[in-house]
Short mmCIF file of C-alpha atoms in Angstrom, two decimals:
data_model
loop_
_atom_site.label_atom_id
_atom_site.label_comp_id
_atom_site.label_asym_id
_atom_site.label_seq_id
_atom_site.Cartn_x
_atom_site.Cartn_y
_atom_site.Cartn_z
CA UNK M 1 -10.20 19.68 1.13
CA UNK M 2 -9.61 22.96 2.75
CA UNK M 3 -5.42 24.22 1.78
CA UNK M 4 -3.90 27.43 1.07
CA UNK M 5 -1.57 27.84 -1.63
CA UNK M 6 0.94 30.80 -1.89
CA UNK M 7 3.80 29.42 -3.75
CA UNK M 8 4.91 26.71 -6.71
CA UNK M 9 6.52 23.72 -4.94
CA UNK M 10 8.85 22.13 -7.49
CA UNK M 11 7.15 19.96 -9.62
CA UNK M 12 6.77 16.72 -10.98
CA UNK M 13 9.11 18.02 -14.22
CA UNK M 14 11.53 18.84 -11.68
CA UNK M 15 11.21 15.71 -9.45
CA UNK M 16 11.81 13.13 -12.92
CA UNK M 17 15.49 15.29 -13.75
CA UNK M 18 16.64 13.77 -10.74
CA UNK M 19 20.03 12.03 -11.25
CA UNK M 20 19.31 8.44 -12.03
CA UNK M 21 15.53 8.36 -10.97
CA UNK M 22 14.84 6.73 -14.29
CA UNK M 23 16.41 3.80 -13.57
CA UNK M 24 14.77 2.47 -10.69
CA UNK M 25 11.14 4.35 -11.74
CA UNK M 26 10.70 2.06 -15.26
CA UNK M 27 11.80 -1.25 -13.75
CA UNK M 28 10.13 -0.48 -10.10
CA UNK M 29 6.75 0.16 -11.84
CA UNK M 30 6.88 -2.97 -13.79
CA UNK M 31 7.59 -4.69 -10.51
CA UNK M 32 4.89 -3.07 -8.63
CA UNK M 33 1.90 -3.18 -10.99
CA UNK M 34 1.31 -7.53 -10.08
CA UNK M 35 0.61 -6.40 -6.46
CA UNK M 36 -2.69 -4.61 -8.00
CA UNK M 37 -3.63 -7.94 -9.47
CA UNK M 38 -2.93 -10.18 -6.58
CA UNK M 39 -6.23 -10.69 -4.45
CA UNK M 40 -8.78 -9.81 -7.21
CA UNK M 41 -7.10 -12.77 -8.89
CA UNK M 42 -7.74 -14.63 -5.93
CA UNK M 43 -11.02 -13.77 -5.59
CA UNK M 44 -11.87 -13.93 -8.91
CA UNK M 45 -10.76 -18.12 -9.40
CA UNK M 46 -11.40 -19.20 -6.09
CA UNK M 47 -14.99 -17.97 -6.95
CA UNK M 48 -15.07 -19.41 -10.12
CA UNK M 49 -14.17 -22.87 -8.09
CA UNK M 50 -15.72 -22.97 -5.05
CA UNK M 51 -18.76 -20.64 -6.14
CA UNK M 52 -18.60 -18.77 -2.69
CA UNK M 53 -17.51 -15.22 -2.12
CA UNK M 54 -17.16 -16.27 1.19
CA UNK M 55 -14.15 -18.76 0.17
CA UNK M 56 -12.71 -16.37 -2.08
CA UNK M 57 -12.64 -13.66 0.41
CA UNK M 58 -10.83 -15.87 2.82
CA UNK M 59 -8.10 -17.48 1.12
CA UNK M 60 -7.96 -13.46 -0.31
CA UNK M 61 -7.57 -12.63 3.14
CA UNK M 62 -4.86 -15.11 3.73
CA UNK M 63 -2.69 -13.58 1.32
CA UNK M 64 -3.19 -10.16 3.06
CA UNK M 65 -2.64 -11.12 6.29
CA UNK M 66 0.77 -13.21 5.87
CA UNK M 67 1.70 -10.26 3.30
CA UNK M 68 1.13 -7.72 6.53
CA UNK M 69 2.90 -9.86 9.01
CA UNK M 70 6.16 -10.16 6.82
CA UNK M 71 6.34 -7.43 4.94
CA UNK M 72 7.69 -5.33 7.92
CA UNK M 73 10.14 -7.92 8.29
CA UNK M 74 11.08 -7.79 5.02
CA UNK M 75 11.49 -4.23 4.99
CA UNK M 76 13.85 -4.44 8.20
CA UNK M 77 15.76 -6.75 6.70
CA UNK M 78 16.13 -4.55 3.67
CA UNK M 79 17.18 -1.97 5.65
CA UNK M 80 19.91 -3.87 7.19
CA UNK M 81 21.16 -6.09 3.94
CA UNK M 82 20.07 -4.24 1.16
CA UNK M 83 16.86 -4.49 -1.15
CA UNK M 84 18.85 -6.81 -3.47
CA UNK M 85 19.31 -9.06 -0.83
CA UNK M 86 16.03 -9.14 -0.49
CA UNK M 87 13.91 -8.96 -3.81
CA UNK M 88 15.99 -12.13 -5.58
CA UNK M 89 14.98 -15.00 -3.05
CA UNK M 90 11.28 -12.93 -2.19
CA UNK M 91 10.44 -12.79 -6.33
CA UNK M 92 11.46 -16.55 -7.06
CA UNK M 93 9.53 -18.07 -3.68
CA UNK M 94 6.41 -15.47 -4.43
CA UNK M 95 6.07 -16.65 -8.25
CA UNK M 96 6.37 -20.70 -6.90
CA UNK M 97 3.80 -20.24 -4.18
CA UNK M 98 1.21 -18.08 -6.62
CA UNK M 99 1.52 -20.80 -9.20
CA UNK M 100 1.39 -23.33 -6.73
CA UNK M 101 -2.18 -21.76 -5.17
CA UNK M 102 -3.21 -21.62 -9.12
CA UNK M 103 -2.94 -25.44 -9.70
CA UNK M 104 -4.47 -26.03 -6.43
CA UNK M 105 -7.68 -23.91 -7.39
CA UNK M 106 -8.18 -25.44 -10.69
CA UNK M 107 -7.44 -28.67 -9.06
CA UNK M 108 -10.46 -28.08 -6.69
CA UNK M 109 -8.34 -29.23 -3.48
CA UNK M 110 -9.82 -28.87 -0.09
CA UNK M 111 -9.95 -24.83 1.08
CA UNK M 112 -7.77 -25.70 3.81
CA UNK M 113 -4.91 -26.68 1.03
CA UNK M 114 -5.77 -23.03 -0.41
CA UNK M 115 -5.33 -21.52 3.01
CA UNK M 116 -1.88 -23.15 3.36
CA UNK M 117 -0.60 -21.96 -0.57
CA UNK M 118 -1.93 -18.76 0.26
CA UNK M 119 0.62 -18.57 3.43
CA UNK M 120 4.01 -17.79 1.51
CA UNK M 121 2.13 -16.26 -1.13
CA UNK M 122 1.59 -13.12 0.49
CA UNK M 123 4.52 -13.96 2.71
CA UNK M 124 6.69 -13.30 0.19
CA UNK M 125 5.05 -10.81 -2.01
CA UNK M 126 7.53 -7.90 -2.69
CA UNK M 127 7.72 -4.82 -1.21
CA UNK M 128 8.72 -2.94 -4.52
CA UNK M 129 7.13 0.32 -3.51
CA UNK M 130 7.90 1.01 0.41
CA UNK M 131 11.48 0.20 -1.90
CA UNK M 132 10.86 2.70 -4.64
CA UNK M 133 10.38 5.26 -1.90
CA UNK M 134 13.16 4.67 0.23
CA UNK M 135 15.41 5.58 -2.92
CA UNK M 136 13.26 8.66 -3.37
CA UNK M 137 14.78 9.32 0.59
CA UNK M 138 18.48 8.30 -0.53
CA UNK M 139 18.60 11.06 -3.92
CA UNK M 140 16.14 13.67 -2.36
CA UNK M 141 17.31 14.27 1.02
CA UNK M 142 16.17 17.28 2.67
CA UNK M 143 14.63 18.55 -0.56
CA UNK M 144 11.42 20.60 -0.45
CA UNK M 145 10.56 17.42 -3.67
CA UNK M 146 10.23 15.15 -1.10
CA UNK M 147 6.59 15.87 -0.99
CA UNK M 148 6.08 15.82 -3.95
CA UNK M 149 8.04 12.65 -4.61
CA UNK M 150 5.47 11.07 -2.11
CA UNK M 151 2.94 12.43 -4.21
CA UNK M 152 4.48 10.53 -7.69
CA UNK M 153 4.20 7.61 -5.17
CA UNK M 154 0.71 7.90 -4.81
CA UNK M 155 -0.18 8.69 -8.12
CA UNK M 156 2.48 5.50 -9.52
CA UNK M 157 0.63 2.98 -6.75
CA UNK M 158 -2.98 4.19 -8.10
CA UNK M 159 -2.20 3.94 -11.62
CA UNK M 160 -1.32 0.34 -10.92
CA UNK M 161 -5.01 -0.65 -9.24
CA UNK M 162 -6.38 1.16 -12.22
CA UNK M 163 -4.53 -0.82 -14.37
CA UNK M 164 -4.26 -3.87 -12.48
CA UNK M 165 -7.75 -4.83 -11.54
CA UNK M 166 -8.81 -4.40 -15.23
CA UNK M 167 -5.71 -6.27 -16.41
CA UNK M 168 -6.81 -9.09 -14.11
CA UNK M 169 -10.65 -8.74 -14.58
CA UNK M 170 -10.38 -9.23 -18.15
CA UNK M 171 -7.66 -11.89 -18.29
CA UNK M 172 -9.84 -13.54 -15.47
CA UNK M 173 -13.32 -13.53 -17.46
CA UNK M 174 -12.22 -13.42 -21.07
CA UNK M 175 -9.35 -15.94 -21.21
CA UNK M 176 -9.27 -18.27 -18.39
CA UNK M 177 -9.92 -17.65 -14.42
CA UNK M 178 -6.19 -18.92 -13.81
CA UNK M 179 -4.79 -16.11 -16.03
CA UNK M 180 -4.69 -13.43 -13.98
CA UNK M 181 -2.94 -15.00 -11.23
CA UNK M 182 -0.59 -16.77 -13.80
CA UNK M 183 0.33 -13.45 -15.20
CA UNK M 184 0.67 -11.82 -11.58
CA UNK M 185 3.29 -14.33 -10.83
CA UNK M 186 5.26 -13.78 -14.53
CA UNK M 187 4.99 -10.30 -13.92
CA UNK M 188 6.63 -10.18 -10.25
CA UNK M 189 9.38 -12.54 -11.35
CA UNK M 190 10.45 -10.15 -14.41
CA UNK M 191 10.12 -7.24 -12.84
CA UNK M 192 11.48 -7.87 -9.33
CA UNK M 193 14.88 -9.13 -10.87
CA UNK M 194 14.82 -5.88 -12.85
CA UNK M 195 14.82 -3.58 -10.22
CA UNK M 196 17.17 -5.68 -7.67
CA UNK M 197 19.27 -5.43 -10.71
CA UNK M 198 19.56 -1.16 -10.31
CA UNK M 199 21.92 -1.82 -7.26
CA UNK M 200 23.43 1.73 -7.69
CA UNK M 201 20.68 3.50 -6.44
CA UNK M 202 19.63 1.30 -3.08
CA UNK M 203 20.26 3.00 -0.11
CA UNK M 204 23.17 2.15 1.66
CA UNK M 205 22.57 -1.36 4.00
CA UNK M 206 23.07 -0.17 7.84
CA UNK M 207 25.44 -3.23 8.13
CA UNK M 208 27.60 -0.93 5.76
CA UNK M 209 28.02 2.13 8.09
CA UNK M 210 31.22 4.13 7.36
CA UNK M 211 34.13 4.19 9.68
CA UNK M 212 34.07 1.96 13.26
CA UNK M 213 30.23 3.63 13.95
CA UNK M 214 27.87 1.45 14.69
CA UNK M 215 23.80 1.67 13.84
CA UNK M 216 21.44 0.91 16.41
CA UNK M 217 18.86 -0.18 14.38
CA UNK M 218 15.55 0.47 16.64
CA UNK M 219 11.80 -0.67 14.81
CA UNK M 220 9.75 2.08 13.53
CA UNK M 221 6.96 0.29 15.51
CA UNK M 222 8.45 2.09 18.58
CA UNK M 223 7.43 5.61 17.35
CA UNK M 224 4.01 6.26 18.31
CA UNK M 225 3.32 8.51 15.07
CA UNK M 226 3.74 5.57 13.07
CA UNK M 227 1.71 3.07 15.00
CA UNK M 228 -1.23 5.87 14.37
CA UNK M 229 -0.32 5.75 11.28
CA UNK M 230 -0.57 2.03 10.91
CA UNK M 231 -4.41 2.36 12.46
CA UNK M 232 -5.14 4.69 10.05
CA UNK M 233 -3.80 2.74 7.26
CA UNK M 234 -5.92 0.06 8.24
CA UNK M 235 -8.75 2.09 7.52
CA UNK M 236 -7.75 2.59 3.97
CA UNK M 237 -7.22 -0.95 3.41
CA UNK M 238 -10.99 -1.63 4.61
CA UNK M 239 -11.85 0.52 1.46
CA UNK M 240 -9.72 -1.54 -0.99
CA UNK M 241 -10.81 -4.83 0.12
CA UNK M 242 -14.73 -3.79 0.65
CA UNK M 243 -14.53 -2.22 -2.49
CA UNK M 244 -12.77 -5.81 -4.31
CA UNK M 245 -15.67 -7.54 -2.94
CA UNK M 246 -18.60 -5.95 -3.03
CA UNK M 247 -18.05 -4.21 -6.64
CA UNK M 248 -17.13 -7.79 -7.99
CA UNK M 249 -21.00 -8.96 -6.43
CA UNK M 250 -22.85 -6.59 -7.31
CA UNK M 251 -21.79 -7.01 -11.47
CA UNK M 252 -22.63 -10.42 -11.37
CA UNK M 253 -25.72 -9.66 -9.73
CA UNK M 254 -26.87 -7.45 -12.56
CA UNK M 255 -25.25 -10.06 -14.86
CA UNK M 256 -22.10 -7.82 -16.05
CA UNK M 257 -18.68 -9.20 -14.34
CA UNK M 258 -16.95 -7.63 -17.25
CA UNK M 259 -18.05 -4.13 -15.19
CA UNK M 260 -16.21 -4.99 -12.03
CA UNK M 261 -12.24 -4.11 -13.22
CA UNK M 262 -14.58 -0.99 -14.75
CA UNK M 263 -16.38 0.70 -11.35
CA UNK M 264 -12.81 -0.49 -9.81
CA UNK M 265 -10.89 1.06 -12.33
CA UNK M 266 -13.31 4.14 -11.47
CA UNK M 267 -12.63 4.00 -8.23
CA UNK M 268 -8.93 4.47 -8.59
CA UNK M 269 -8.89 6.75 -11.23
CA UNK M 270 -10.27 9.02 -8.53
CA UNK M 271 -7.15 7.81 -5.95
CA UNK M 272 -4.92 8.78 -8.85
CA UNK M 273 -5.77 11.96 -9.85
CA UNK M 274 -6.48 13.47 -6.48
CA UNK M 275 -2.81 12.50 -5.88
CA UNK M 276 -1.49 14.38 -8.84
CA UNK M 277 -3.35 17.54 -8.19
CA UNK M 278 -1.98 16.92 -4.59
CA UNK M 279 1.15 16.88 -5.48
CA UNK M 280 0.98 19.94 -7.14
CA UNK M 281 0.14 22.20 -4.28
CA UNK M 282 2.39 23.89 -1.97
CA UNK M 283 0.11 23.24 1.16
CA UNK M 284 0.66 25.60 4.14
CA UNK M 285 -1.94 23.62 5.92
CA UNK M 286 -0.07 21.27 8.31
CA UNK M 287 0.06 17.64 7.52
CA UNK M 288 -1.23 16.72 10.58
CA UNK M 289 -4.07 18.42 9.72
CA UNK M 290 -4.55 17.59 5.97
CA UNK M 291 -4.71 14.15 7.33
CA UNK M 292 -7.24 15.06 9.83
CA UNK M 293 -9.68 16.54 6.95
CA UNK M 294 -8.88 14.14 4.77
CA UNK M 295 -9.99 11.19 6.37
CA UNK M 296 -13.60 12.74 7.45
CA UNK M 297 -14.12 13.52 4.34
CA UNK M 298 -13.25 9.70 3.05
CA UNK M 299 -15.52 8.63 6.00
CA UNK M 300 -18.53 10.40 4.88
CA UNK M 301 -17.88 9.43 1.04
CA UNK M 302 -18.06 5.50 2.52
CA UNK M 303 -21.01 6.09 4.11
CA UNK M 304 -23.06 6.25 1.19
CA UNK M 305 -21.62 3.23 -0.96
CA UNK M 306 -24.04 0.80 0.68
CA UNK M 307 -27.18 2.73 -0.75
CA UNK M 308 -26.39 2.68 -4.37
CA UNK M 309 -28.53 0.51 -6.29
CA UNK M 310 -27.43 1.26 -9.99
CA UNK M 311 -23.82 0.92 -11.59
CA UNK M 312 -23.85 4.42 -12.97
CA UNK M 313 -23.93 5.84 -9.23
CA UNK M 314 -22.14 3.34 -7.51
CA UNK M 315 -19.03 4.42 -9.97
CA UNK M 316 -19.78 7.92 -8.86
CA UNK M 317 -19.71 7.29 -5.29
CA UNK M 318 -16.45 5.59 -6.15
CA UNK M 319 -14.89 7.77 -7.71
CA UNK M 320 -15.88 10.13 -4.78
CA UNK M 321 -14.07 7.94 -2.57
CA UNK M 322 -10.86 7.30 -4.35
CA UNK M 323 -10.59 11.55 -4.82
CA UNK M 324 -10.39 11.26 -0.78
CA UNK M 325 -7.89 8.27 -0.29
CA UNK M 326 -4.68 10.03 -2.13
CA UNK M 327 -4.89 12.82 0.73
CA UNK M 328 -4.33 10.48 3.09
CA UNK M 329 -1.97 8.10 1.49
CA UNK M 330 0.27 10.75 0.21
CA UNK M 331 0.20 13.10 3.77
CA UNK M 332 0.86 9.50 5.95
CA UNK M 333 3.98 8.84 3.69
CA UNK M 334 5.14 12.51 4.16
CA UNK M 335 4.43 12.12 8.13
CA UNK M 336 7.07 8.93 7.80
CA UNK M 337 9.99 11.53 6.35
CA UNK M 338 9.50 13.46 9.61
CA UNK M 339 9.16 11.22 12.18
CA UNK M 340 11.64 7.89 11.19
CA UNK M 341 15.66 8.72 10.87
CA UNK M 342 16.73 7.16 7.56
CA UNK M 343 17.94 3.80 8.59
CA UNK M 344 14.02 2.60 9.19
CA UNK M 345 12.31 4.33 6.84
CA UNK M 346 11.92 1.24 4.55
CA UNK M 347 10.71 -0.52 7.81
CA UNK M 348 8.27 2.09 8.69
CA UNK M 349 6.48 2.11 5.17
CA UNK M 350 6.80 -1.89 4.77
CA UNK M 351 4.54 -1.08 8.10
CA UNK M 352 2.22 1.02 6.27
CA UNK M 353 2.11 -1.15 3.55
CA UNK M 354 1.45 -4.06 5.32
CA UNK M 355 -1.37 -2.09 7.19
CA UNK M 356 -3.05 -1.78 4.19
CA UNK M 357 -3.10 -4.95 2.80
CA UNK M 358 -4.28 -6.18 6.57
CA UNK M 359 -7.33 -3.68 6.26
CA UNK M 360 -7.90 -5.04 2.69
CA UNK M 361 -7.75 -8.84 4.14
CA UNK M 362 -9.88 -8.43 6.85
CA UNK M 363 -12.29 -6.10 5.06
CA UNK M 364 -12.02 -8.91 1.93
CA UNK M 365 -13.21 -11.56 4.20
CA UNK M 366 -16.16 -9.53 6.16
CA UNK M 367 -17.05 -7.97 2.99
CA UNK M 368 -17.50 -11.44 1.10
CA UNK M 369 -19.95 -13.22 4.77
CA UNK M 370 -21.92 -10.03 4.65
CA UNK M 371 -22.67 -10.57 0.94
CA UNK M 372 -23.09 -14.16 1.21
CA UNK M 373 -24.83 -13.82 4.63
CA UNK M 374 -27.34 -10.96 3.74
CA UNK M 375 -28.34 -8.49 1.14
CA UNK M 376 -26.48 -7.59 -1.90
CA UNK M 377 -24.41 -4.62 -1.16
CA UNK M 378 -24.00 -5.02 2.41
CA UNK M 379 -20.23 -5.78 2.01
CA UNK M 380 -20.19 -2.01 1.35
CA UNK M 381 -20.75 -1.25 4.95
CA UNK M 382 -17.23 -2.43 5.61
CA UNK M 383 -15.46 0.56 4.12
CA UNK M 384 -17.66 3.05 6.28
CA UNK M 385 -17.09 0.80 9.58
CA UNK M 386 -13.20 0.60 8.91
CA UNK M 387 -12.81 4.21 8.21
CA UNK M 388 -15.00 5.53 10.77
CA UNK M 389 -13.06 3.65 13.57
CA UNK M 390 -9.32 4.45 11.95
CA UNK M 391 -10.87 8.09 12.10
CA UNK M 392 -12.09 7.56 15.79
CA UNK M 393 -8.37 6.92 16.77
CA UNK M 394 -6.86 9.01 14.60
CA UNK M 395 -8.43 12.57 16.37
CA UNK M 396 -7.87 10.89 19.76
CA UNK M 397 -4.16 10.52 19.19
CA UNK M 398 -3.47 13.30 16.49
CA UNK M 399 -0.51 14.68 19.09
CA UNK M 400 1.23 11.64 18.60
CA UNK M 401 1.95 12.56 14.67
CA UNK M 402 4.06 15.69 15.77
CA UNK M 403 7.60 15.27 15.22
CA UNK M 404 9.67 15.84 17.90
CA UNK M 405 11.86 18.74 18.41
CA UNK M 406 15.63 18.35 17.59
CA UNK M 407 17.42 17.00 20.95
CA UNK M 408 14.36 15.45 22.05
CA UNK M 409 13.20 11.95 21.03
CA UNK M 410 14.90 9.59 18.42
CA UNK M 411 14.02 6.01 17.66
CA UNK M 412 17.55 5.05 16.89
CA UNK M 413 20.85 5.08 18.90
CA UNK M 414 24.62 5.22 17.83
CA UNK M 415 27.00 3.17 19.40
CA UNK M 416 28.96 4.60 22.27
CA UNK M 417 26.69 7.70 22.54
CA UNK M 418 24.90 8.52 25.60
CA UNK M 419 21.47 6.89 25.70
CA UNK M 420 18.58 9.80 24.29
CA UNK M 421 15.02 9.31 26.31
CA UNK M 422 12.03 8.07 24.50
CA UNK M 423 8.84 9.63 25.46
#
């Protein structure tokens, strides 16, 4: 991707001597990395069960879609209460409901039971990272390692679905198919308590506001930037679940399922170390832009995942794609610093979030008719179709991602003040 470069932003050294990062980094990566393991643990049993993709994909896709529905919730709420307030009740119903869908699989219940465990299993799934980076907002503010604190994001989020799918993969296929959701829901009940527990470094509920002032709070959903934003997240998520799918087919077509957490792993290897270079660049380019470039070039990557017929150049092609995704990711975060005030920002990336794992459900369940439906590979056409529509909408509206000018337009109000015009 095109940039130029004329000066050292402060780096990732830098960025990690931040007072107190440490203690909500260690403990909010433990917490995050069961969200990687989530729906290929899904898929992965309720394969193994029913011996459909289709099934698998859809009670997958259940998960992503209640996830996506609540999770902005959740993050409003968060905003409002606290994350504490939050995480403790979200962790202990979220580990009840994935054990619950576990027993229910291996008990080979009707899918319509599955469908209905799968509800407040996503429902409730936490939110650690939209979390992680809202505390980046509270220590950084203003800071030119802001971007570059959405760039550690990126990289931490990718190093999880390295980490994750082959964690789950090989629990899956080499100890039992229950094991990797078993150890999803451990995970998220350890680690979740561990990072409500950092309660020093949350940012400050806005039913806390100093002195008799009063927050309006106003959903990030009303900024337009961020509803682009949401369609183009959507996108990305139609490359993680078409990927989930159609890698896990196509290895036990050619009789190696122990490749799938592999060409996955591949595949977000790329994510991750995209981001860190990324990250490392002081990019005069405008993010606008970068996001512009960034997502044509993910587009045409897609488009060629559907024609690889061998292992060796489907990883390639992968790895391709994940090199393209951080761009986006990490410039769409960024975009959220500039156009939410800091009382919604854990809303507004709950939103992103949740657009993601939406993509990934819907993509999870097309992905697994097309390869049940027709040829092998042909859930691989769902990454080009999502991206190539997110991209459609994301040129016609680019405008909308320009912050406005001080004065102008703010999605929030203060008690008592005179009302501010929203365009």
């Amino acid at each position: 991707m095109a940039s130029t470069v004329t000066e050292s932003r402060p780096g990732y050294g830098q960025l990690l001597r931040t007072p107190r990062a440490w203690t909500f980094l260690l403990p909010g990566f433990a917490a995050r990395q069961p969200f990687a393991m989530l729906t290929i643990s899904i898929v992965l049993l309720v394969q193994h069960t029913t011996g459909s993709y289709g099934a698998a994909g859809a009670v997958s896709a259940v998960t992503g879609v209640s996830m996506a529905l609540f999770a902005p919730f959740s993050g409003k709420l968060a905003d409002r209460f606290g994350q504490r307030a939050v995480l403790v009740p979200g962790v202990l119903v979220h580990s009840a409901s994935v054990i619950t869908l576990t027993v229910l699989a291996l008990s080979d219940a009707p899918l319509w039971a599955l469908f209905v465990a799968a509800v407040p299993a996503g429902a409730s799934t936490p939110q650690i990272g939209p979390m992680v980076r809202a505390r980046w907002g509270v220590r950084l503010q203003g800071s030119p390692l802001a971007t570059t604190a959405a760039a550690f994001e990126s990289v931490t989020d990718e190093l999880t679905f390295v980490l994750g799918p082959l964690v789950a993969t090989a629990l899956c296929t080499g100890v039992d198919p229950s094991a990797g959701l078993l150890t999803e829901a451990g995970l998220t009940l350890i680690g979740g308590l561990l990072f409500a527990a950092q309660k020093g470094t949350q940012p400050k509920p806005s039913s806390q506001t100093e002195g008799h002032a009063r927050v309006e709070h106003v959903s990030a959903l009303r900024i337009p930037g961020i509803r682009v934003l949401i369609v183009t997240f959507l996108g990305i998520g139609a490359v993680f679940g078409g990927m989930q799918v159609s890698l896990a087919a196509f290895t036990e077509s050619i009789g190696e399922p122990g490749l799938n957490g592999v060409l996955y792993g591949t595949f977000a290897a790329g994510n991750m170390l995209s981001g860190v270079v990324c990250g490392a660049i002081a990019w005069k380019v405008s993010p606008q832009r970068r996001l512009l470039v960034a997502y044509a070039a993910l587009t045409l990557m897609a488009s060629g995942l559907w024609a690889a017929h061998s292992a060796l150049l489907l990883a390639g092609l992968g790895l391709l794609v994940g090199v393209c995704i951080a761009p986006a990711l990490i410039t769409g975060y960024t975009l959220v610093d500039k156009l939410v005030p800091p009382t919604g920002r854990t809303e507004a990336f709950t939103w992103l979030t949740g657009a993601v794992a939406l993509g990934q459900a819907a993509a999870v369940t097309v992905a697994g008719q097309l390869e049940d439906r027709l040829w092998g590979g042909a859930g691989f056409l769902v990454p080009l179709g999502g991206t190539a529509l997110a991209l459609a909408v994301l040129v016609t509206l680019r405008s909308r991602l320009v912050p406005k000018t001080p004065g102008r337009t703010v999605a929030r109000g203060v008690g008592h003040r005179q009302p501010v015009t929203v365009d």
